[in-house]
Short mmCIF file of C-alpha atoms and ligand atoms in Angstrom, two decimals:
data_model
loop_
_atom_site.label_atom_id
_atom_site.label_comp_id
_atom_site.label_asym_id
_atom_site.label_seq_id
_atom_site.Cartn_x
_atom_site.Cartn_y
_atom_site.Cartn_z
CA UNK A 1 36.07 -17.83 16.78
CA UNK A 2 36.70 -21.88 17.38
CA UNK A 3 33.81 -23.88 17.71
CA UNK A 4 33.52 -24.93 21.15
CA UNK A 5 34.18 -28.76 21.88
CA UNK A 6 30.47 -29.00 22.97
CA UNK A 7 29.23 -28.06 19.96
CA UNK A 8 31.58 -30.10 18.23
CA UNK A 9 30.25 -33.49 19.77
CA UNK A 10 26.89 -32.00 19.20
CA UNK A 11 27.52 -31.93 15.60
CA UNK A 12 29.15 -35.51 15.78
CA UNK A 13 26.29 -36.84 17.54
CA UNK A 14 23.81 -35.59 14.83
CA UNK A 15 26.00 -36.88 12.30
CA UNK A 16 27.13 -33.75 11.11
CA UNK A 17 30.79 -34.39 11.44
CA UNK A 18 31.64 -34.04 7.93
CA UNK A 19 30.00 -31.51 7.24
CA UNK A 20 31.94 -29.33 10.29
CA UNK A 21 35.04 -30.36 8.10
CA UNK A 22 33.96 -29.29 4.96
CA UNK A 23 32.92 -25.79 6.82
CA UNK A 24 35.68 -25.29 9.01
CA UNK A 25 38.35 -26.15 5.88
CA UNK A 26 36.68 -23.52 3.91
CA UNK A 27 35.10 -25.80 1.20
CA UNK A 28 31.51 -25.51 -0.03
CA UNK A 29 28.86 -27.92 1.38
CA UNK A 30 26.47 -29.39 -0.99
CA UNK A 31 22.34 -29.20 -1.02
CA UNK A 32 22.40 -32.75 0.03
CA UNK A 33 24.43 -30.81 3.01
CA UNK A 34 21.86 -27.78 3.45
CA UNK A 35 19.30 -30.31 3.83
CA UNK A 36 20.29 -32.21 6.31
CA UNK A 37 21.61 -28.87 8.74
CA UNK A 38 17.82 -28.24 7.47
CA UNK A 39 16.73 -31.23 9.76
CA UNK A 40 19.58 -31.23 12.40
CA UNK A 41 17.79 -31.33 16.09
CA UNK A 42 20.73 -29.61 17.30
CA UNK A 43 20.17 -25.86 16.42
CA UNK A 44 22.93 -24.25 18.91
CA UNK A 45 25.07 -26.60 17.25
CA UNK A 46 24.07 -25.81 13.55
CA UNK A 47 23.76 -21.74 14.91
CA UNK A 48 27.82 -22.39 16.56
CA UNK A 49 29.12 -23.29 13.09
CA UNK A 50 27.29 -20.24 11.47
CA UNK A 51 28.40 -18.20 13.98
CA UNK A 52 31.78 -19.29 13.00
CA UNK A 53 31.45 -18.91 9.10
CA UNK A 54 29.51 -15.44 10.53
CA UNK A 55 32.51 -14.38 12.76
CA UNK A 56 35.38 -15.72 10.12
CA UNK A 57 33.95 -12.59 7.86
CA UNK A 58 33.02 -9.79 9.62
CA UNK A 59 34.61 -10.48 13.56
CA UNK A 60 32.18 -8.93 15.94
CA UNK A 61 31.13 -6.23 13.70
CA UNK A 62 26.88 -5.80 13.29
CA UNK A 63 26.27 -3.62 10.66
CA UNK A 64 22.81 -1.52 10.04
CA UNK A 65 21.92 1.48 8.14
CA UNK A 66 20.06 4.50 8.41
CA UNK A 67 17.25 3.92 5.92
CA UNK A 68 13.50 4.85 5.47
CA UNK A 69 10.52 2.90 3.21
CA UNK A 70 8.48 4.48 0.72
CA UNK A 71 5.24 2.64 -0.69
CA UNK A 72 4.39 4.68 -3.40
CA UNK A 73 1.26 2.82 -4.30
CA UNK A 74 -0.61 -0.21 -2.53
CA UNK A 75 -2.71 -1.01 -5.41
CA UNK A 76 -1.44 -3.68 -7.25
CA UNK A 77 -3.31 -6.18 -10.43
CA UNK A 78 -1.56 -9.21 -8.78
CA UNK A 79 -3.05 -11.56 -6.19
CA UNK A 80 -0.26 -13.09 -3.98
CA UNK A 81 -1.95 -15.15 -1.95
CA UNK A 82 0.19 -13.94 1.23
CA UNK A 83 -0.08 -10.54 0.53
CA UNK A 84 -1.63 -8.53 2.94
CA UNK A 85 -0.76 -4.95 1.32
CA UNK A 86 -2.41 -4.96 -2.09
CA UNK A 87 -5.63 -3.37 -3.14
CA UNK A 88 -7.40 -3.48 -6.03
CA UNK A 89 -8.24 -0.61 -7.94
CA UNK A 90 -11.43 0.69 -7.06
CA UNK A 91 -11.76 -1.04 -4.25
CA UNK A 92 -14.25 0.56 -1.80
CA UNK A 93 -14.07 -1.73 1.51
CA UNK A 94 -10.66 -1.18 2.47
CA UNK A 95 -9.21 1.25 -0.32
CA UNK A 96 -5.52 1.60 -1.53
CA UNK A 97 -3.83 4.94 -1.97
CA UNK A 98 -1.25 6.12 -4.34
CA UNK A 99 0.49 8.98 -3.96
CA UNK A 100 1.15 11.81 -6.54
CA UNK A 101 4.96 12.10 -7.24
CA UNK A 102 4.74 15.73 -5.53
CA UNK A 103 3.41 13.64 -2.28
CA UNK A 104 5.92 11.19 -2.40
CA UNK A 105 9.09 13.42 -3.17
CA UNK A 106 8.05 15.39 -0.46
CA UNK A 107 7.52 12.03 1.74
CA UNK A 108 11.51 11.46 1.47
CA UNK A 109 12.60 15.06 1.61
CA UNK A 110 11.05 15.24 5.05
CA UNK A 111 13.03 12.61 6.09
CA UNK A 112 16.23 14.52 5.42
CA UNK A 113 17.29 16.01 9.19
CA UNK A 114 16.90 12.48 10.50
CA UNK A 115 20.44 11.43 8.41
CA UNK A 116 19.24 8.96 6.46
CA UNK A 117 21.21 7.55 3.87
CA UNK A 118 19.09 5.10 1.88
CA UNK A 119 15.49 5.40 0.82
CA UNK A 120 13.94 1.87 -0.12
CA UNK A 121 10.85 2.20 -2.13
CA UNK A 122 8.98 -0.47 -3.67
CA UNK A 123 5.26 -0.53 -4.59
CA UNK A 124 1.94 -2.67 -6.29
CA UNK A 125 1.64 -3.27 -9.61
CA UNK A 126 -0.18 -0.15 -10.60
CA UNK A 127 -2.55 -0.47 -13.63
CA UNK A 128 -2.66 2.72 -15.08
CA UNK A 129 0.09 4.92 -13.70
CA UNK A 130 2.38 6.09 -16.83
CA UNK A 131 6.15 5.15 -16.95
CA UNK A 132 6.97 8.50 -16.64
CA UNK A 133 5.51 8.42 -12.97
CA UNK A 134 8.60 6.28 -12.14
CA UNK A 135 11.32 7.85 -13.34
CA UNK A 136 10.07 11.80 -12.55
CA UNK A 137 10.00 9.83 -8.87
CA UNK A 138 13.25 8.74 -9.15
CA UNK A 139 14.83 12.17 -11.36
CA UNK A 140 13.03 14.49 -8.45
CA UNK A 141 14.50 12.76 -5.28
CA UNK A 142 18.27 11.98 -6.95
CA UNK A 143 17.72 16.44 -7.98
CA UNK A 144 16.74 17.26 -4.70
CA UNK A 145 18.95 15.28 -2.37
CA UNK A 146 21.77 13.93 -4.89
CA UNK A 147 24.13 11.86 -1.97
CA UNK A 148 20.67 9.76 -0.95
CA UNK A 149 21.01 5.99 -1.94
CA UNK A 150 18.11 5.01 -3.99
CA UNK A 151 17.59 1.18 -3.79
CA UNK A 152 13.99 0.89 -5.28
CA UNK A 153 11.76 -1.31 -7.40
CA UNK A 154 11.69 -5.67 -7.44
CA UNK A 155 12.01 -7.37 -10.38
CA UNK A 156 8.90 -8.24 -10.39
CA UNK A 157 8.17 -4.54 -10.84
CA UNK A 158 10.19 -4.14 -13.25
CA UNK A 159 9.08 -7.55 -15.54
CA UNK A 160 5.74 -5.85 -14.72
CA UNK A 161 6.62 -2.61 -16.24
CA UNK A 162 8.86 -4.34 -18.82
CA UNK A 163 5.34 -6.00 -20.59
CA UNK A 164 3.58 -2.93 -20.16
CA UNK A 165 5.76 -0.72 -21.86
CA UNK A 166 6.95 -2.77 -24.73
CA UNK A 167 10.77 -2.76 -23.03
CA UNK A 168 13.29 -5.24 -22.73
CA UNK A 169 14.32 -5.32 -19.15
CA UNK A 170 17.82 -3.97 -19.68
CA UNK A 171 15.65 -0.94 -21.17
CA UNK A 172 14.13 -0.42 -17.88
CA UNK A 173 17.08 -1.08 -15.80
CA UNK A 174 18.93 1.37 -17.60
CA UNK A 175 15.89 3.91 -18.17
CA UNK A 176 15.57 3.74 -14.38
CA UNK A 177 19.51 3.87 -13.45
CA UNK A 178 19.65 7.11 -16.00
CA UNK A 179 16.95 8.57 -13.81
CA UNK A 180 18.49 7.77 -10.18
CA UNK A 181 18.09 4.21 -9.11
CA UNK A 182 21.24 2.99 -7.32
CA UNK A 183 20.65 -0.43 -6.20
CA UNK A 184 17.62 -3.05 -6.14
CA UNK A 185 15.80 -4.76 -2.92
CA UNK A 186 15.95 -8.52 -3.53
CA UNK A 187 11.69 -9.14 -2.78
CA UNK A 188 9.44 -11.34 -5.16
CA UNK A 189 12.10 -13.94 -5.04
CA UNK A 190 9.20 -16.15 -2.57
CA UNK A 191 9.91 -19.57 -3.07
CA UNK A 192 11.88 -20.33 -6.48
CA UNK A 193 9.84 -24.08 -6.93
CA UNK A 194 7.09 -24.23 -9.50
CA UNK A 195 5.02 -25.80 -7.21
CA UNK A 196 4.93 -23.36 -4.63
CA UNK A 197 4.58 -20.23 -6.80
CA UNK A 198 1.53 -21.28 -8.80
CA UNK A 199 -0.02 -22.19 -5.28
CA UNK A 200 0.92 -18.47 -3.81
CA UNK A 201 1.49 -16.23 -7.19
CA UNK A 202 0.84 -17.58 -10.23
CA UNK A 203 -0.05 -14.12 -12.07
CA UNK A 204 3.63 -12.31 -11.17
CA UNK A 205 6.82 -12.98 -12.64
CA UNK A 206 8.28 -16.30 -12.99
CA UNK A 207 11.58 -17.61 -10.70
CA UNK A 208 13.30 -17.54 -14.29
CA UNK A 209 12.17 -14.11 -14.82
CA UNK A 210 13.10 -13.03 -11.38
CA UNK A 211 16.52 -14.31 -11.92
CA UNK A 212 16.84 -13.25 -16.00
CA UNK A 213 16.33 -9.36 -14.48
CA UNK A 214 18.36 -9.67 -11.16
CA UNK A 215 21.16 -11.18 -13.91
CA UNK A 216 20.79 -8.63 -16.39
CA UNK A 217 20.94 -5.83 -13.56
CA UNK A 218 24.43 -7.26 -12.42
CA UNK A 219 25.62 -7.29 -15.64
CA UNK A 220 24.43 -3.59 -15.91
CA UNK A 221 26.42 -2.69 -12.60
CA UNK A 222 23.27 -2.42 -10.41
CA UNK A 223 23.88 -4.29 -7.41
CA UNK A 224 21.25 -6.15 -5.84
CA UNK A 225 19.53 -7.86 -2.76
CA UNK A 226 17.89 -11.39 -2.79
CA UNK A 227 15.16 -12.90 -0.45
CA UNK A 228 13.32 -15.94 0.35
CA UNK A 229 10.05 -15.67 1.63
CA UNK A 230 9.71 -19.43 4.26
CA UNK A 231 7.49 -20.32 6.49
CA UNK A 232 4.50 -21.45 4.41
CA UNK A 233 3.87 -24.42 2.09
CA UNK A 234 6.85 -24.83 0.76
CA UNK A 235 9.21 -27.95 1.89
CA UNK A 236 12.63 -28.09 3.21
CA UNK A 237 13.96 -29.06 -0.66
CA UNK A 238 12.38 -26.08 -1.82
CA UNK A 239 13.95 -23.73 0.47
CA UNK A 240 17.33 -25.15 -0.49
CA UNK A 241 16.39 -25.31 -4.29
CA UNK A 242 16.09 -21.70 -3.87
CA UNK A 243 19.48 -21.03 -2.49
CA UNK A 244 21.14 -23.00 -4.57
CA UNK A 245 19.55 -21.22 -7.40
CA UNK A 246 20.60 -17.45 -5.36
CA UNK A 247 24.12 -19.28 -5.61
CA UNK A 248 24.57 -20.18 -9.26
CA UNK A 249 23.53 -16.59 -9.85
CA UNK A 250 26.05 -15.16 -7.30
CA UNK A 251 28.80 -17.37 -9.20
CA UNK A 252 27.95 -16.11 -12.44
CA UNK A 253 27.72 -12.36 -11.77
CA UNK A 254 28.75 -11.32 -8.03
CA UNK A 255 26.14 -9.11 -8.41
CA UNK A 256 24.26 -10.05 -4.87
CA UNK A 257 25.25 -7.99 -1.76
CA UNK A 258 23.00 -9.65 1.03
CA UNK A 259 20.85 -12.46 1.36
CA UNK A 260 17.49 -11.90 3.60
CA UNK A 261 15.02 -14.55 4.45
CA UNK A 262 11.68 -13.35 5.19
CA UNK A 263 9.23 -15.09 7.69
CA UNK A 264 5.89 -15.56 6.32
CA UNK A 265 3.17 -13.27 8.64
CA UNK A 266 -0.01 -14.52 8.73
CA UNK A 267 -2.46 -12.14 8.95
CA UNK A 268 -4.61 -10.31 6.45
CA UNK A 269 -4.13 -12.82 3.31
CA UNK A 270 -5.89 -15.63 1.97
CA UNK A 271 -3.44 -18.04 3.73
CA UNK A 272 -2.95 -17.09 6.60
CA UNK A 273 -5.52 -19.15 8.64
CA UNK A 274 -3.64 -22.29 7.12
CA UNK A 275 -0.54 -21.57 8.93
CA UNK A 276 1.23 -19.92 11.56
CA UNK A 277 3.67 -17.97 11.92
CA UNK A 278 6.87 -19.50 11.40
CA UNK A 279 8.57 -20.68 15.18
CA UNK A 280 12.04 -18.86 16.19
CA UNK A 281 13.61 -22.33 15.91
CA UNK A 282 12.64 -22.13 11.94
CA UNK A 283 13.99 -18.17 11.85
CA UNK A 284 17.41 -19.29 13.35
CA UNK A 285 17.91 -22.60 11.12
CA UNK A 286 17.15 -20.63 8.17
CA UNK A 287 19.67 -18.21 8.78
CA UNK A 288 21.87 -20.42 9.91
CA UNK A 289 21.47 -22.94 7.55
CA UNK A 290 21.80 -19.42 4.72
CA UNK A 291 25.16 -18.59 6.02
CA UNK A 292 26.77 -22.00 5.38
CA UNK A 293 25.13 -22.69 1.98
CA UNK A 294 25.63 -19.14 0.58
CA UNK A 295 29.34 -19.33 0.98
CA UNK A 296 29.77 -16.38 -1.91
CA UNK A 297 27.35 -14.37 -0.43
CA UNK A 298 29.21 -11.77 1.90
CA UNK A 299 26.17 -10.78 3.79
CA UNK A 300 22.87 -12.73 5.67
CA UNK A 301 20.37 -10.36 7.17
CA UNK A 302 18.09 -10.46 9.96
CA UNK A 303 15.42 -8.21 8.88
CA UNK A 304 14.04 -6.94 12.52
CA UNK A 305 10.94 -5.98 10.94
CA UNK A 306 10.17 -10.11 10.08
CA UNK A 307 11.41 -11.42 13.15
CA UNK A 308 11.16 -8.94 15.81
CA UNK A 309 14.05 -7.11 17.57
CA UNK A 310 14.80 -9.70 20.02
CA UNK A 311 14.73 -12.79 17.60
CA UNK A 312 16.73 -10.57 15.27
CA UNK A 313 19.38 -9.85 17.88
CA UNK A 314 19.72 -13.65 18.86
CA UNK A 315 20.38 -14.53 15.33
CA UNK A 316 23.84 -11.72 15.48
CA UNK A 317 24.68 -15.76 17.37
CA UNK A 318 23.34 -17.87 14.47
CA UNK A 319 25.24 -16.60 11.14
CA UNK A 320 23.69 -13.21 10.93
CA UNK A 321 25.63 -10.01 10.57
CA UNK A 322 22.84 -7.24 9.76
CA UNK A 323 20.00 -5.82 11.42
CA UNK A 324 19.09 -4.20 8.18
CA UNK A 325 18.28 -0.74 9.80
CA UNK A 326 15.98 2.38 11.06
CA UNK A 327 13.08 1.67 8.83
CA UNK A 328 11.43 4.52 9.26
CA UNK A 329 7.73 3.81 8.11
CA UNK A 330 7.67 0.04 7.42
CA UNK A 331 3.78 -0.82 6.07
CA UNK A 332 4.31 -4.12 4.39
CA UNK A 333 4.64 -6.09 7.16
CA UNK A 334 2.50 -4.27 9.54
CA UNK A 335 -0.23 -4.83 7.39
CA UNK A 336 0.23 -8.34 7.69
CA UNK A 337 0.01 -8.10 11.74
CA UNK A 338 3.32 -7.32 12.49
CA UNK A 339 3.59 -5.56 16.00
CA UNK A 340 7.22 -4.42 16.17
CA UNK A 341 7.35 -0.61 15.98
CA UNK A 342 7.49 1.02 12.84
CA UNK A 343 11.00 2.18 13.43
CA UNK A 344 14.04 1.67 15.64
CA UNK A 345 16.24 4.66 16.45
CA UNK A 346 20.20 4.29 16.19
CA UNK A 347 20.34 4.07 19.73
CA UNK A 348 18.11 1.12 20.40
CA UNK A 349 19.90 -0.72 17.71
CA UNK A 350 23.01 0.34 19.01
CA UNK A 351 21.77 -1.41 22.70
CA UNK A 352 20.68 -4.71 20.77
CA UNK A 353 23.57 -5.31 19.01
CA UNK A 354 25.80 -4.29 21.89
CA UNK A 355 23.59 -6.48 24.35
CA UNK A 356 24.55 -9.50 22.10
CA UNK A 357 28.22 -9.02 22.60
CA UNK A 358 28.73 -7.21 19.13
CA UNK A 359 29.92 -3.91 17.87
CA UNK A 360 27.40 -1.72 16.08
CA UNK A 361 28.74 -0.64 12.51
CA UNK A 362 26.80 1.75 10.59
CA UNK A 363 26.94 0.88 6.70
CA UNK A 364 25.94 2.52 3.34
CA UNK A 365 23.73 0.76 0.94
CA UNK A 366 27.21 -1.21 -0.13
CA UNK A 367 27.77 -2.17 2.92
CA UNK A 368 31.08 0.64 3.29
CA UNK A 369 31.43 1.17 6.74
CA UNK A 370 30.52 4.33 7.80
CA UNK A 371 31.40 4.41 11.29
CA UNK A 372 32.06 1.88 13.90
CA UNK A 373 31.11 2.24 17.28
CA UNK A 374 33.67 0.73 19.67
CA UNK A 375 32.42 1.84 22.63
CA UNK A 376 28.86 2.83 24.08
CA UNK A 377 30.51 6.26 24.49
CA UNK A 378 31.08 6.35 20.35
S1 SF4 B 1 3.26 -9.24 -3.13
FE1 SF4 B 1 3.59 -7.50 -4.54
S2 SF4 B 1 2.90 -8.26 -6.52
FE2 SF4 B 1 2.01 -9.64 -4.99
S3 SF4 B 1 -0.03 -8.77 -4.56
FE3 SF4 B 1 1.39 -7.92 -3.04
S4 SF4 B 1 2.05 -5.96 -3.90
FE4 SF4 B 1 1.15 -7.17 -5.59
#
């Protein structure tokens, strides 16, 4: 748990000395702080102070659940400029799908002798589909299978819906929490600067909107999940303009239970030529950097689908604690380019968390531990 003198004098050396005190005495750092861990050379010395913050929390304990995606729909009126899962409507070259509800109920029920406890399902901004699509989706799967988590829908989904309809958004929150929705996945957040988002998606909901419905869903007791989406054109102040905005939001409501950057993937969009993939180094300052901003946050995830398994399981070293989890059927990403497999069984996260010297803890959608797994024999 101490920081090890090395990486003490490596944090000295950089100039980072007060900041290590205001860390290791439990106080806040300031964005002036983030920024400058932001440009630190010294990443094992940056990742060794996470790690501490990381270890402070949870111990050794990695946590992951058993959880599969649903897409309902790909087709979507917006035009993210990273996006590589949209289609229009009536697109003919490479043409989107959308499922019936029958399809998709039976999608999740299939899933049901594999243990899963969580479905995630989030979708395009569908044109024509009726509200009622949504919530029979959400009614059928919470009759058939009542102790499934349902953690479904972005805000930016939901301001979608919210102007279609003629509903406030605590009318859809609620509409949708009558009809089975549990908890919320945090994407849409991108990059909270003005700047960036009329560059990448200027015809979705605002950052004020995005944080207006994530507020109004913690003050209806929906618990929720935030992202940032790096890696592009934004710039170092950006990223931490965003966190501090995730923070202000956590201090007002508590209502966050995870925070989970998301590397940009380059392929299949309309920027994606412009820039690369973002480096490891980038993944593991990020997350590093998350974990001692986000000081109310309780939980920094390494989604394994963004990063890959192995850059995921480094980062259990750099301030992460989750793995997120099975991800059965993951499409968003892999339309992008990602390679990783489309799911990892319990077992092989089991070996990657144990491989990086931590103990595999299967969670609920609350993060309630389920079950801890000691030893490999467990
Ligand atoms: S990121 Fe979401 S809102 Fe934007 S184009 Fe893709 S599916 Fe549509």
């Amino acid at each position: 748990m101490a920081i090890s003198s090395l990486a003490q004098r490596a944090l000295e050396r950089d100039g980072l000395g007060p900041i290590r005190d205001t860390v290791l005495s439990g106080e806040r750092i300031s964005d002036a702080d983030a920024l400058r861990l932001f440009e630190a050379t010294d990443l094992a010395a940056v990742g060794a102070l996470a790690n501490h913050v990381r270890e402070r929390r949870h111990g050794d304990l990695a946590f992951y659940n058993r959880n599969v995606h649903l897409n309902p729909t790909n087709v979507c009126v917006a035009s993210c400029k990273f996006c590589s899962f949209a289609r229009k409507e009536g697109e003919t070259a490479s043409p989107g799908y959308t499922m019936s509800v029958d399809e998709a109920v039976e999608k999740v029920l299939s899933r049901r002798p594999l243990g899963i406890t969580e479905v995630h399902m989030v979708a395009g901004l569908h044109p024509t589909l009726p509200w009622e699509y949504y919530t029979e989706l959400l009614r059928r799967i919470r009759a058939a299978w009542p102790e499934l988590t349902i953690k479904a829908f972005t805000a930016i989904e939901i301001h979608f819906w919210a102007e279609k309809y003629g509903k406030s958004y605590a009318q859809v929150l609620t509409e949708l929490r009558d009809a089975g929705l549990d908890t919320m996945p945090g994407g849409g957040a991108e990059i909270f600067a003005p700047r960036v988002r009329r560059k990448i998606c200027d015809d979705k909901a605002t950052a004020d909107q995005w944080i207006e419905i994530h507020r109004t869903a913690h003050r209806l007791g929906i618990k929720t999940n935030s992202t940032m989406l790096y890696g592009h054109i934004e710039q170092l102040e950006e990223r931490v303009d965003h966190l501090r905005r995730l923070r202000e939001l956590q201090d007002e409501t508590r209502g966050f239970q995870v925070f989970i950057p998301l590397a940009f993937h380059p392929e299949h969009n309309m920027i994606g030529k412009a820039f690369p993939k973002p480096t490891g180094y980038d993944a593991l300052r990020t997350l590093a950097v998350a974990r001692l901003y986000l000081d109310n946050f309780d939980h920094v995830k390494a989604y394994w689908v963004s990063l890959g398994e192995r850059l995921a399981q480094t980062a259990l070293a750099f301030g992460v604690d989750d793995l997120d989890g099975t991800v059965l059927e993951e499409r968003i990403y892999h339309m992008a380019g990602s390679t990783v497999p489309q799911a990892l069984s319990e077992k092989t996260l089991h070996e990657l968390i144990r491989a990086a010297g931590r103990v595999p803890a299967e969670r609920d959608s609350h993060y309630r531990i389920l079950k801890r797994f000691e030893t490999a024999a467990a």
